[in-house]
Short mmCIF file of C-alpha atoms and ligand atoms in Angstrom, two decimals:
data_model
loop_
_atom_site.label_atom_id
_atom_site.label_comp_id
_atom_site.label_asym_id
_atom_site.label_seq_id
_atom_site.Cartn_x
_atom_site.Cartn_y
_atom_site.Cartn_z
CA MET A 1 170.93 202.17 14.78
CA LYS A 2 171.27 202.46 18.37
CA GLN A 3 167.62 202.87 18.57
CA LYS A 4 167.16 199.83 16.37
CA GLU A 5 169.39 197.79 18.51
CA SER A 6 167.57 198.94 21.61
CA LEU A 7 164.33 198.08 19.95
CA VAL A 8 165.65 194.65 18.94
CA SER A 9 166.82 194.02 22.44
CA GLU A 10 163.52 195.31 23.68
CA VAL A 11 161.73 192.94 21.32
CA GLY A 12 164.02 190.20 22.44
CA CYS A 13 163.15 191.10 26.03
CA LEU A 14 159.49 191.25 25.17
CA ARG A 15 159.70 187.92 23.39
CA GLY A 16 161.37 186.52 26.45
CA ASP A 17 158.62 188.03 28.57
CA LEU A 18 156.01 186.66 26.20
CA GLN A 19 157.56 183.27 26.43
CA GLN A 20 157.53 183.66 30.15
CA VAL A 21 153.90 184.75 30.07
CA ARG A 22 153.00 181.79 27.80
CA GLU A 23 154.71 179.39 30.08
CA ASP A 24 152.93 180.95 33.03
CA ARG A 25 149.66 180.76 31.18
CA ASP A 26 150.29 177.04 30.34
CA ARG A 27 151.19 176.29 33.87
CA GLN A 28 148.17 178.10 35.17
CA LEU A 29 146.00 176.34 32.60
CA LEU A 30 147.27 173.04 33.88
CA GLN A 31 146.56 174.28 37.38
CA VAL A 32 143.06 175.33 36.33
CA GLN A 33 142.50 171.89 34.81
CA ALA A 34 143.68 170.15 37.94
CA LEU A 35 141.52 172.42 40.04
CA THR A 36 138.53 171.87 37.75
CA ALA A 37 138.98 168.06 38.12
CA GLU A 38 139.26 168.56 41.86
CA VAL A 39 136.09 170.70 41.82
CA VAL A 40 134.31 167.94 39.89
CA LYS A 41 135.52 165.38 42.44
CA TYR A 42 134.44 167.66 45.32
CA LYS A 43 131.06 168.14 43.63
CA GLU A 44 130.65 164.38 43.38
CA TRP A 45 131.59 163.99 47.03
CA THR A 46 129.31 166.79 48.02
CA GLY A 47 126.42 165.05 46.17
CA LYS A 48 127.25 161.79 47.96
CA TYR A 49 127.51 163.51 51.34
CA VAL A 50 124.28 165.33 50.78
CA ALA A 51 122.53 162.00 50.00
CA GLU A 52 124.17 160.42 53.01
CA LEU A 53 123.17 163.34 55.11
CA ASP A 54 119.59 163.02 53.90
CA HIS A 55 119.69 159.32 54.71
CA LEU A 56 121.15 159.97 58.13
CA THR A 57 118.64 162.67 58.80
CA LEU A 58 115.85 160.24 57.94
CA LYS A 59 117.43 157.59 60.10
CA SER A 60 117.87 159.99 62.94
CA ASN A 61 114.25 161.09 62.61
CA ASP A 62 113.19 157.48 62.64
CA LEU A 63 115.35 156.71 65.65
CA GLU A 64 114.03 159.74 67.43
CA ALA A 65 110.48 158.57 66.76
CA ARG A 66 111.31 155.08 67.97
CA CYS A 67 113.08 156.47 70.95
CA SER A 68 110.09 158.51 71.95
CA SER A 69 107.70 155.57 71.40
CA GLN A 70 109.99 153.36 73.45
CA SER A 71 110.16 155.93 76.16
CA GLU A 72 106.37 155.86 76.09
CA GLN A 73 106.43 152.05 76.31
CA ILE A 74 108.93 152.15 79.14
CA ARG A 75 106.62 154.50 80.99
CA THR A 76 103.67 152.18 80.45
CA LEU A 77 105.74 149.15 81.47
CA ARG A 78 106.90 150.97 84.56
CA ASP A 79 103.30 151.66 85.43
CA GLN A 80 102.41 148.04 84.80
CA LEU A 81 105.39 146.87 86.81
CA SER A 82 104.36 148.91 89.76
CA VAL A 83 100.80 147.50 89.49
CA ALA A 84 102.26 143.99 89.21
CA ASP A 85 104.51 144.67 92.16
CA LYS A 86 101.51 145.62 94.19
CA LYS A 87 99.68 142.52 93.02
CA LEU A 88 102.70 140.36 93.79
CA GLN A 89 102.81 141.71 97.27
CA MET A 90 99.16 140.87 97.68
CA THR A 91 99.67 137.43 96.16
CA ASP A 92 102.60 136.81 98.46
CA LEU A 93 100.38 137.58 101.34
CA SER A 94 97.62 135.29 100.16
CA ALA A 95 100.19 132.57 99.26
CA MET A 96 101.40 132.72 102.80
CA GLU A 97 97.85 132.42 104.01
CA THR A 98 97.24 129.51 101.59
CA ARG A 99 100.40 127.81 102.72
CA THR A 100 99.28 128.04 106.30
CA VAL A 101 95.89 126.61 105.34
CA PHE A 102 97.62 123.91 103.25
CA GLU A 103 99.89 122.96 106.11
CA GLU A 104 96.93 122.81 108.43
CA GLN A 105 95.04 120.61 105.96
CA THR A 106 98.03 118.35 105.38
CA LYS A 107 98.22 117.91 109.12
CA LEU A 108 94.50 117.19 109.19
CA ILE A 109 94.85 114.65 106.34
CA ASP A 110 97.78 112.96 108.09
CA ASP A 111 95.74 112.83 111.22
CA LEU A 112 92.71 111.45 109.39
CA GLN A 113 94.85 108.93 107.54
CA SER A 114 96.36 107.59 110.70
CA ARG A 115 92.89 107.47 112.26
CA LEU A 116 91.66 105.65 109.15
CA ALA A 117 94.52 103.15 109.37
CA ILE A 118 93.69 102.52 113.02
CA ALA A 119 90.01 102.18 112.14
CA GLU A 120 90.88 99.73 109.34
CA VAL A 121 92.94 97.63 111.69
CA LYS A 122 90.05 97.72 114.14
CA ILE A 123 87.60 96.72 111.39
CA ASN A 124 89.84 93.83 110.37
CA GLU A 125 90.19 92.74 113.96
CA GLY A 126 86.43 93.09 114.39
CA GLU A 127 85.82 91.11 111.22
CA GLU A 128 88.23 88.41 112.38
CA LEU A 129 86.48 88.27 115.72
CA ARG A 130 83.07 88.21 114.04
CA ARG A 131 84.19 85.29 111.90
CA LYS A 132 85.52 83.43 114.90
CA LEU A 133 82.42 84.04 116.98
CA HIS A 134 80.18 83.15 114.06
CA ASN A 135 82.08 79.92 113.54
CA THR A 136 81.94 79.14 117.24
CA ILE A 137 78.17 79.69 117.29
CA LEU A 138 77.76 77.45 114.27
CA GLU A 139 79.97 74.83 115.82
CA LEU A 140 77.98 74.92 119.02
CA LYS A 141 74.78 74.61 117.03
CA GLY A 142 76.32 71.69 115.17
CA ASN A 143 74.74 72.59 111.86
CA ILE A 144 76.08 72.10 108.40
CA ARG A 145 77.20 75.51 107.27
CA VAL A 146 76.02 76.78 103.92
CA PHE A 147 77.58 79.48 101.79
CA CYS A 148 75.75 80.61 98.68
CA ARG A 149 77.61 81.96 95.66
CA VAL A 150 75.99 83.56 92.64
CA ARG A 151 78.34 83.53 89.70
CA PRO A 152 78.58 86.51 87.34
CA LEU A 153 77.02 86.48 83.89
CA LEU A 154 79.45 85.00 81.36
CA SER A 155 80.46 86.97 78.28
CA ASP A 156 78.09 85.02 76.01
CA GLU A 157 75.16 85.35 78.39
CA ASP A 158 72.79 88.27 78.41
CA LEU A 159 70.09 89.33 80.83
CA GLY A 160 68.21 90.78 77.85
CA LYS A 161 64.95 92.40 78.83
CA GLU A 162 64.38 89.94 81.64
CA PRO A 163 64.04 91.53 85.07
CA LYS A 164 66.72 90.83 87.65
CA VAL A 165 66.18 87.56 89.47
CA TYR A 166 68.32 88.11 92.55
CA SER A 167 68.53 90.87 95.08
CA TYR A 168 70.50 91.06 98.26
CA PRO A 169 68.84 92.49 101.36
CA THR A 170 70.84 95.06 103.29
CA THR A 171 69.23 95.06 106.71
CA ALA A 172 71.68 94.70 109.60
CA GLU A 173 70.76 91.09 110.35
CA THR A 174 70.78 89.85 106.75
CA LEU A 175 73.61 91.93 105.28
CA GLY A 176 75.94 89.57 103.42
CA ARG A 177 73.76 86.60 104.35
CA GLY A 178 70.47 87.07 102.54
CA ILE A 179 69.36 86.44 99.00
CA ASP A 180 65.92 87.15 97.54
CA VAL A 181 64.76 85.41 94.39
CA ILE A 182 61.90 86.51 92.17
CA GLN A 183 60.17 83.92 90.02
CA ASN A 184 56.97 84.75 88.15
CA GLY A 185 56.47 87.81 90.33
CA GLN A 186 56.79 85.76 93.53
CA LYS A 187 59.59 86.52 95.91
CA SER A 188 61.39 83.86 97.96
CA TYR A 189 63.74 84.78 100.78
CA PHE A 190 66.75 82.78 101.89
CA THR A 191 69.42 83.35 104.49
CA PHE A 192 72.60 81.35 104.70
CA ASP A 193 75.81 81.67 106.67
CA LYS A 194 77.18 83.81 103.89
CA VAL A 195 76.04 84.93 100.47
CA PHE A 196 78.61 85.86 97.86
CA MET A 197 77.36 88.22 95.18
CA PRO A 198 78.56 87.84 91.58
CA ASP A 199 81.42 90.28 92.05
CA ALA A 200 82.99 88.29 94.91
CA ALA A 201 86.55 87.36 94.04
CA GLN A 202 88.04 83.93 94.74
CA GLU A 203 90.13 85.51 97.50
CA ASN A 204 87.06 86.97 99.24
CA VAL A 205 85.51 83.51 99.23
CA PHE A 206 88.66 81.86 100.54
CA VAL A 207 89.00 84.33 103.42
CA GLU A 208 85.68 83.07 104.76
CA ILE A 209 86.75 79.42 104.80
CA SER A 210 90.41 79.81 105.68
CA GLN A 211 89.88 79.20 109.39
CA LEU A 212 87.80 76.15 108.68
CA VAL A 213 90.63 74.80 106.52
CA GLN A 214 93.10 75.70 109.25
CA SER A 215 91.24 73.58 111.77
CA ALA A 216 92.18 70.44 109.85
CA LEU A 217 95.70 71.06 111.20
CA ASP A 218 94.19 71.14 114.69
CA GLY A 219 92.81 67.65 114.30
CA TYR A 220 89.33 68.27 112.93
CA LYS A 221 87.67 66.51 110.08
CA VAL A 222 86.71 69.19 107.62
CA CYS A 223 84.51 68.73 104.62
CA ILE A 224 83.71 71.39 102.06
CA PHE A 225 81.59 70.55 99.07
CA ALA A 226 80.05 72.46 96.20
CA TYR A 227 76.52 71.74 95.10
CA GLY A 228 74.46 73.30 92.32
CA GLN A 229 73.08 73.10 88.84
CA THR A 230 75.43 72.36 85.98
CA GLY A 231 77.33 75.45 84.87
CA SER A 232 76.66 77.31 88.14
CA GLY A 233 80.35 77.64 89.13
CA LYS A 234 81.15 74.68 91.42
CA THR A 235 84.38 73.72 89.70
CA TYR A 236 85.32 77.40 89.42
CA THR A 237 84.78 77.82 93.16
CA MET A 238 86.60 74.66 94.21
CA MET A 239 89.38 74.49 91.66
CA GLY A 240 89.20 77.74 89.65
CA ARG A 241 92.18 78.30 87.42
CA PRO A 242 95.03 76.85 89.52
CA GLY A 243 97.77 78.71 87.61
CA SER A 244 96.20 82.14 88.09
CA SER A 245 96.92 84.06 91.28
CA THR A 246 93.50 85.75 91.25
CA GLU A 247 91.37 82.95 89.84
CA LYS A 248 92.70 79.92 91.64
CA GLY A 249 89.98 78.28 93.67
CA LEU A 250 89.56 77.00 97.20
CA ILE A 251 91.47 73.76 96.74
CA PRO A 252 94.81 75.29 95.63
CA ARG A 253 94.41 78.16 98.13
CA SER A 254 93.65 75.77 101.02
CA LEU A 255 96.69 73.68 100.23
CA GLU A 256 98.97 76.69 100.04
CA GLN A 257 97.68 77.88 103.40
CA ILE A 258 98.04 74.47 105.03
CA PHE A 259 101.63 74.08 103.92
CA GLN A 260 102.46 77.63 104.97
CA THR A 261 100.96 77.09 108.42
CA ARG A 262 102.75 73.76 108.70
CA GLN A 263 105.98 75.64 108.15
CA SER A 264 105.22 78.24 110.81
CA LEU A 265 104.08 75.62 113.35
CA GLN A 266 107.44 73.87 113.04
CA SER A 267 108.94 76.48 115.35
CA GLN A 268 106.46 75.38 118.04
CA GLY A 269 107.65 71.81 117.74
CA TRP A 270 104.96 70.50 115.42
CA LYS A 271 105.76 68.01 112.70
CA TYR A 272 103.07 67.08 110.22
CA GLU A 273 102.74 64.27 107.77
CA MET A 274 100.29 64.66 104.93
CA GLN A 275 98.78 62.21 102.52
CA VAL A 276 96.67 62.91 99.51
CA SER A 277 94.13 60.81 97.66
CA MET A 278 91.80 61.81 94.88
CA LEU A 279 88.88 59.91 93.49
CA GLU A 280 85.87 60.51 91.35
CA ILE A 281 82.51 58.82 91.38
CA TYR A 282 81.55 58.33 87.78
CA ASN A 283 78.30 56.49 87.01
CA GLU A 284 78.23 55.09 90.56
CA THR A 285 81.76 53.74 90.17
CA ILE A 286 84.75 54.91 92.15
CA ARG A 287 87.78 55.78 90.04
CA ASP A 288 91.20 56.36 91.50
CA LEU A 289 92.52 59.56 89.93
CA LEU A 290 96.07 58.99 91.15
CA SER A 291 96.41 55.40 90.10
CA THR A 292 99.37 54.94 87.80
CA SER A 293 97.84 51.77 86.34
CA GLN A 294 94.98 53.88 85.00
CA SER A 295 96.97 55.95 82.62
CA CYS A 296 95.06 54.51 79.67
CA SER A 297 91.85 56.48 79.52
CA ASP A 298 89.85 53.57 78.06
CA VAL A 299 90.64 51.49 81.09
CA SER A 300 89.92 54.37 83.43
CA ARG A 301 86.53 54.90 81.87
CA THR A 302 85.31 51.36 82.39
CA GLU A 303 82.30 51.30 84.60
CA SER A 304 83.45 48.39 86.67
CA GLY A 305 86.67 50.21 87.55
CA VAL A 306 90.10 48.65 87.22
CA ALA A 307 90.22 44.86 87.28
CA GLY A 308 90.98 43.48 90.71
CA LYS A 309 90.43 46.83 92.46
CA GLN A 310 87.50 46.98 94.82
CA TYR A 311 87.45 50.58 95.98
CA ALA A 312 85.19 49.55 98.83
CA ILE A 313 84.25 52.35 101.23
CA LYS A 314 84.64 51.65 104.95
CA HIS A 315 84.30 53.88 107.98
CA ASP A 316 86.13 53.00 111.17
CA ALA A 317 84.99 53.62 114.74
CA ASN A 318 86.61 57.06 114.75
CA GLY A 319 84.61 58.11 111.74
CA ASN A 320 87.64 57.89 109.46
CA THR A 321 86.89 56.79 105.94
CA HIS A 322 88.97 54.30 104.01
CA VAL A 323 88.60 53.34 100.39
CA SER A 324 90.33 50.07 99.67
CA ASP A 325 92.95 49.94 96.89
CA LEU A 326 92.92 53.73 96.60
CA THR A 327 96.31 55.31 95.85
CA ILE A 328 97.53 57.41 98.76
CA VAL A 329 100.50 59.67 98.14
CA ASP A 330 102.73 61.24 100.80
CA VAL A 331 103.17 64.93 100.13
CA ARG A 332 105.62 67.46 101.52
CA SER A 333 104.79 70.67 99.68
CA SER A 334 101.90 72.40 97.97
CA ARG A 335 103.85 72.10 94.71
CA GLU A 336 103.73 68.33 94.99
CA VAL A 337 99.99 68.54 95.57
CA SER A 338 99.55 70.88 92.59
CA PHE A 339 101.33 68.33 90.46
CA LEU A 340 98.93 65.62 91.68
CA LEU A 341 95.93 67.92 91.13
CA ASP A 342 97.07 68.44 87.55
CA GLN A 343 97.38 64.70 87.10
CA ALA A 344 93.90 64.17 88.57
CA ALA A 345 92.36 66.96 86.48
CA ARG A 346 93.65 65.26 83.35
CA SER A 347 92.03 61.94 84.25
CA ARG A 348 88.77 63.46 85.47
CA SER A 349 85.64 62.81 83.43
CA VAL A 350 84.68 66.03 81.76
CA GLY A 351 82.31 66.52 78.86
CA LYS A 352 80.58 69.28 76.97
CA THR A 353 76.90 69.80 77.71
CA GLN A 354 74.48 72.36 76.38
CA MET A 355 74.74 74.20 79.70
CA ASN A 356 78.50 74.02 80.26
CA GLU A 357 81.42 73.75 77.85
CA GLN A 358 83.55 71.93 80.49
CA SER A 359 81.02 70.07 82.58
CA SER A 360 82.16 67.78 85.36
CA ARG A 361 80.49 64.46 84.70
CA SER A 362 81.57 62.98 88.03
CA HIS A 363 81.82 63.86 91.70
CA PHE A 364 85.42 64.74 92.57
CA VAL A 365 86.69 64.04 96.07
CA PHE A 366 90.05 65.41 97.21
CA THR A 367 91.23 64.15 100.57
CA LEU A 368 94.18 65.39 102.58
CA ARG A 369 94.98 63.38 105.69
CA ILE A 370 97.01 65.25 108.22
CA SER A 371 98.74 63.76 111.18
CA GLY A 372 100.71 66.00 113.46
CA ALA A 373 102.92 65.34 116.42
CA ASN A 374 104.56 67.74 118.81
CA GLU A 375 107.82 66.32 120.03
CA SER A 376 108.13 68.64 122.98
CA THR A 377 104.59 68.26 124.32
CA GLU A 378 103.93 64.76 122.98
CA GLN A 379 100.62 65.90 121.61
CA GLN A 380 99.22 64.24 118.56
CA VAL A 381 96.46 65.32 116.19
CA GLN A 382 94.81 63.76 113.22
CA GLY A 383 92.82 65.88 110.83
CA VAL A 384 91.20 65.32 107.47
CA LEU A 385 90.37 67.84 104.80
CA ASN A 386 87.83 66.71 102.23
CA LEU A 387 87.23 69.05 99.33
CA ILE A 388 84.49 67.92 97.01
CA ASP A 389 83.37 69.22 93.64
CA LEU A 390 80.07 67.57 92.84
CA ALA A 391 78.76 66.98 89.36
CA GLY A 392 75.93 69.38 88.53
CA SER A 393 72.28 68.59 88.65
CA GLU A 394 70.63 68.92 85.29
CA ARG A 395 67.13 68.73 83.87
CA LEU A 396 67.14 66.12 81.15
CA SER A 397 64.67 68.19 79.13
CA LYS A 398 67.07 71.13 79.20
CA SER A 399 70.37 69.33 78.83
CA GLY A 400 69.37 67.55 75.63
CA ALA A 401 71.60 64.64 76.69
CA THR A 402 71.54 61.36 74.81
CA GLY A 403 73.57 58.14 74.84
CA ASP A 404 76.50 58.11 77.30
CA ARG A 405 75.78 61.67 78.36
CA LEU A 406 72.20 60.69 79.22
CA LYS A 407 73.45 57.78 81.30
CA GLU A 408 75.92 60.05 83.08
CA THR A 409 73.22 62.63 83.73
CA GLN A 410 70.88 59.98 85.12
CA ALA A 411 73.64 58.65 87.40
CA ILE A 412 74.49 62.19 88.55
CA ASN A 413 70.85 63.05 89.24
CA LYS A 414 70.33 59.75 91.06
CA SER A 415 73.26 60.28 93.41
CA LEU A 416 72.25 63.91 94.01
CA SER A 417 68.73 62.80 94.81
CA SER A 418 70.19 60.23 97.26
CA LEU A 419 72.05 63.16 98.80
CA SER A 420 68.82 65.07 99.20
CA ASP A 421 67.11 61.96 100.70
CA VAL A 422 69.90 61.79 103.27
CA ILE A 423 69.59 65.49 104.02
CA PHE A 424 65.79 65.23 104.40
CA ALA A 425 66.14 62.26 106.77
CA LEU A 426 68.80 64.12 108.78
CA ALA A 427 66.72 67.29 108.90
CA LYS A 428 63.72 65.35 110.15
CA LYS A 429 65.97 63.47 112.59
CA GLU A 430 64.71 60.15 111.26
CA ASP A 431 66.12 56.97 112.77
CA HIS A 432 67.16 55.59 109.46
CA VAL A 433 69.25 57.75 107.21
CA PRO A 434 69.78 56.14 103.78
CA PHE A 435 73.52 56.79 103.54
CA ARG A 436 74.10 53.54 101.68
CA ASN A 437 71.84 54.41 98.77
CA SER A 438 74.68 55.84 96.76
CA LYS A 439 78.46 55.84 96.75
CA LEU A 440 78.46 59.61 97.23
CA THR A 441 76.30 59.62 100.36
CA TYR A 442 78.10 56.63 101.82
CA LEU A 443 81.45 58.29 101.26
CA LEU A 444 80.16 61.53 102.80
CA GLN A 445 78.50 59.81 105.77
CA PRO A 446 81.00 61.03 108.40
CA CYS A 447 80.72 64.59 107.01
CA LEU A 448 76.92 64.58 106.96
CA GLY A 449 76.11 62.55 110.01
CA GLY A 450 79.22 62.62 112.11
CA ASP A 451 81.35 65.01 114.02
CA SER A 452 83.08 66.84 111.24
CA LYS A 453 82.99 70.51 110.34
CA THR A 454 81.01 70.54 107.16
CA LEU A 455 80.35 73.39 104.81
CA MET A 456 78.36 73.32 101.62
CA PHE A 457 78.61 75.85 98.83
CA VAL A 458 75.39 76.23 96.92
CA ASN A 459 76.32 77.67 93.56
CA VAL A 460 73.69 79.38 91.44
CA SER A 461 73.69 80.81 87.97
CA PRO A 462 72.46 84.39 87.44
CA GLU A 463 70.58 83.51 84.26
CA PRO A 464 66.83 84.16 84.45
CA SER A 465 66.22 80.97 82.44
CA SER A 466 67.83 78.95 85.25
CA VAL A 467 65.79 80.47 88.05
CA GLY A 468 63.71 77.29 88.50
CA GLU A 469 66.79 75.13 89.06
CA SER A 470 68.40 77.82 91.19
CA LEU A 471 65.35 77.89 93.46
CA CYS A 472 65.50 74.08 93.81
CA SER A 473 69.20 74.35 94.76
CA LEU A 474 68.51 77.16 97.25
CA ARG A 475 65.63 75.26 98.88
CA PHE A 476 67.82 72.18 99.15
CA ALA A 477 70.60 74.33 100.63
CA ALA A 478 68.21 75.76 103.20
CA ARG A 479 67.40 72.19 104.26
CA VAL A 480 71.08 71.35 104.46
CA ASN A 481 71.63 74.44 106.60
CA ALA A 482 69.00 73.21 109.04
CA CYS A 483 70.68 69.80 109.43
CA GLU A 484 72.30 69.23 112.78
CA ILE A 485 75.21 66.87 112.49
CA GLY A 486 76.57 67.14 115.99
CA ILE A 487 79.40 69.04 117.51
CA PRO A 488 82.73 68.74 115.73
CA ARG A 489 85.28 66.70 117.61
CA ARG A 490 89.03 66.90 117.44
CA GLN A 491 91.02 63.73 117.00
CA THR A 492 93.71 64.35 119.53
CA ASN A 493 95.14 63.14 122.77
CA VAL A 494 95.71 66.61 124.14
CA ARG A 495 93.91 68.33 126.95
CA PRO A 496 90.99 70.55 125.90
CA SER A 497 92.78 73.60 127.32
CA ASP A 498 95.24 73.44 124.43
CA SER A 499 95.95 77.01 123.40
CA ARG A 500 95.97 76.09 119.71
CA LEU A 501 92.30 75.10 119.84
CA SER A 502 90.76 76.47 116.69
CA TYR A 503 87.34 77.90 116.16
CA GLY A 504 87.66 77.55 112.39
N1 LIG B 1 82.62 83.32 89.94
C1 LIG B 1 82.91 83.16 88.64
N2 LIG B 1 83.57 84.11 87.96
C2 LIG B 1 83.87 83.97 86.66
N3 LIG B 1 83.53 82.89 85.92
C3 LIG B 1 82.87 81.91 86.53
C4 LIG B 1 82.53 81.98 87.91
N4 LIG B 1 81.85 80.86 88.24
C5 LIG B 1 81.81 80.13 87.12
N5 LIG B 1 82.41 80.73 86.09
C6 LIG B 1 82.53 80.22 84.72
O1 LIG B 1 81.28 79.60 84.40
C7 LIG B 1 81.46 78.43 83.66
C8 LIG B 1 80.80 77.25 84.37
O2 LIG B 1 81.40 77.10 85.63
P1 LIG B 1 81.81 75.68 86.23
O3 LIG B 1 82.44 74.78 85.22
O4 LIG B 1 82.55 75.94 87.48
O5 LIG B 1 80.37 75.11 86.55
P2 LIG B 1 80.01 73.77 87.33
O6 LIG B 1 79.02 74.15 88.37
O7 LIG B 1 81.24 73.08 87.78
O8 LIG B 1 79.27 72.93 86.19
P3 LIG B 1 79.15 71.32 86.03
O9 LIG B 1 78.21 70.85 87.06
O10 LIG B 1 78.61 71.18 84.67
O11 LIG B 1 80.52 70.78 86.19
C9 LIG B 1 82.96 78.24 83.50
O12 LIG B 1 83.32 78.77 82.25
C10 LIG B 1 83.54 79.09 84.62
O13 LIG B 1 84.82 79.57 84.28
MG1 LIG B 2 82.06 71.28 87.38
#
């Protein structure tokens, strides 16, 4: 029994042990499970780390490769840099040399420029002196001066296949003064006091007459007129386009200069009074272009002039010309004169011909009377400036004129032929000069046969088809150039030693 009890207690102990063992086993099973899950997790991580390691290894390989290639590049760049450094040093050297050369050349240029400026001043002074001496010689010779101007081809004109008609000799004695004309293979040579080629600007032309204009302020009678075939550029030369600074002609430029000089002479005590008159000779009739009673164009166009007005031309003992009943306006500024010129231009007889869209059908005479007095020296001077734009000569066969235009053309040609008769008689020094044969020549008598300073522009067209007329004009001009009209005389009561004596 005792044994059975010990066995039962042993069994009980063993059961307790078994229970203990079971519990241990369960616990360890749980532990195994947890460890297995951990192993799985570690395996996963290991897989991830292995992949990452692979990736990093690749990356590192790549970076190593790049690093070595960049090291290579750095080496090459270093080499290049050292070459460039060397080059830079050389360039620096040559830049320094270049700078020295540049500075030397700048100095040289500065030097040359200042020498050029001095030479230009000298040339201008020389040119001024040449002009003065030339004018003095002409004055002493007492001839009518002649300037020739060849106008440029107009946009609608074309030389075509025709050979050039004009050439300009360049020898020392004819430079700027000669013109050669070829007609039918024959060459004619002319020399005048000045020849303006087609590219001469209005200003270049004015420069050559400015001293002559100036001398009207010194008490000379000055007469400038433009002669030439219709459409050859007379009106352009004399009047141009008054509103345009480059294209205004001799008349507006002369007036601007006269009023400017008047202003500057005030400081020397000179006071000037100026009077303007403007007339045209249309079909042998004088028309007053400033008359207010002629505002109606029908009246102004009548051939007998305005009723009751005589417009008789008279010359006094001093060679001063008066036209009776002519409107004379006192003027104080070039603006006032421009206004009057505008007024006159509107009443001037202009018509369209085959040769010229805006042909002057009358002779236009602008007269500025100048009387000056110097209060401090009690000197007095009286000058006259006549600026004349003649109507153009025209071959009836070429102009195709009929009716009124034909009559105008005939009147124009007649008065121009009277002008050439006068010139021929003067050139031959004949006793009788037929000044009275036309209104134009009678009006111009003191300029052509007196003691005035007279200058004629002979205008010619560049068109080969006009070469015949151009030659006639040039031959006439050569005759005019040969005319001696006496030595210009000043109208003044001052002593001849007056320092303001002009050679214009
Ligand atoms: N030097 C020049 N430069 C540019 N154009 C010019 C020049 N000379 C003349 N012309 C042009 O030629 C044309 C004829 O000139 P203009 O009217 O002066 O001739 P004209 O000799 O007065 O003729 P007419 O006897 O018929 O009055 C005009 O259209 C004018 O503008
Ligand atoms: Mg004209």
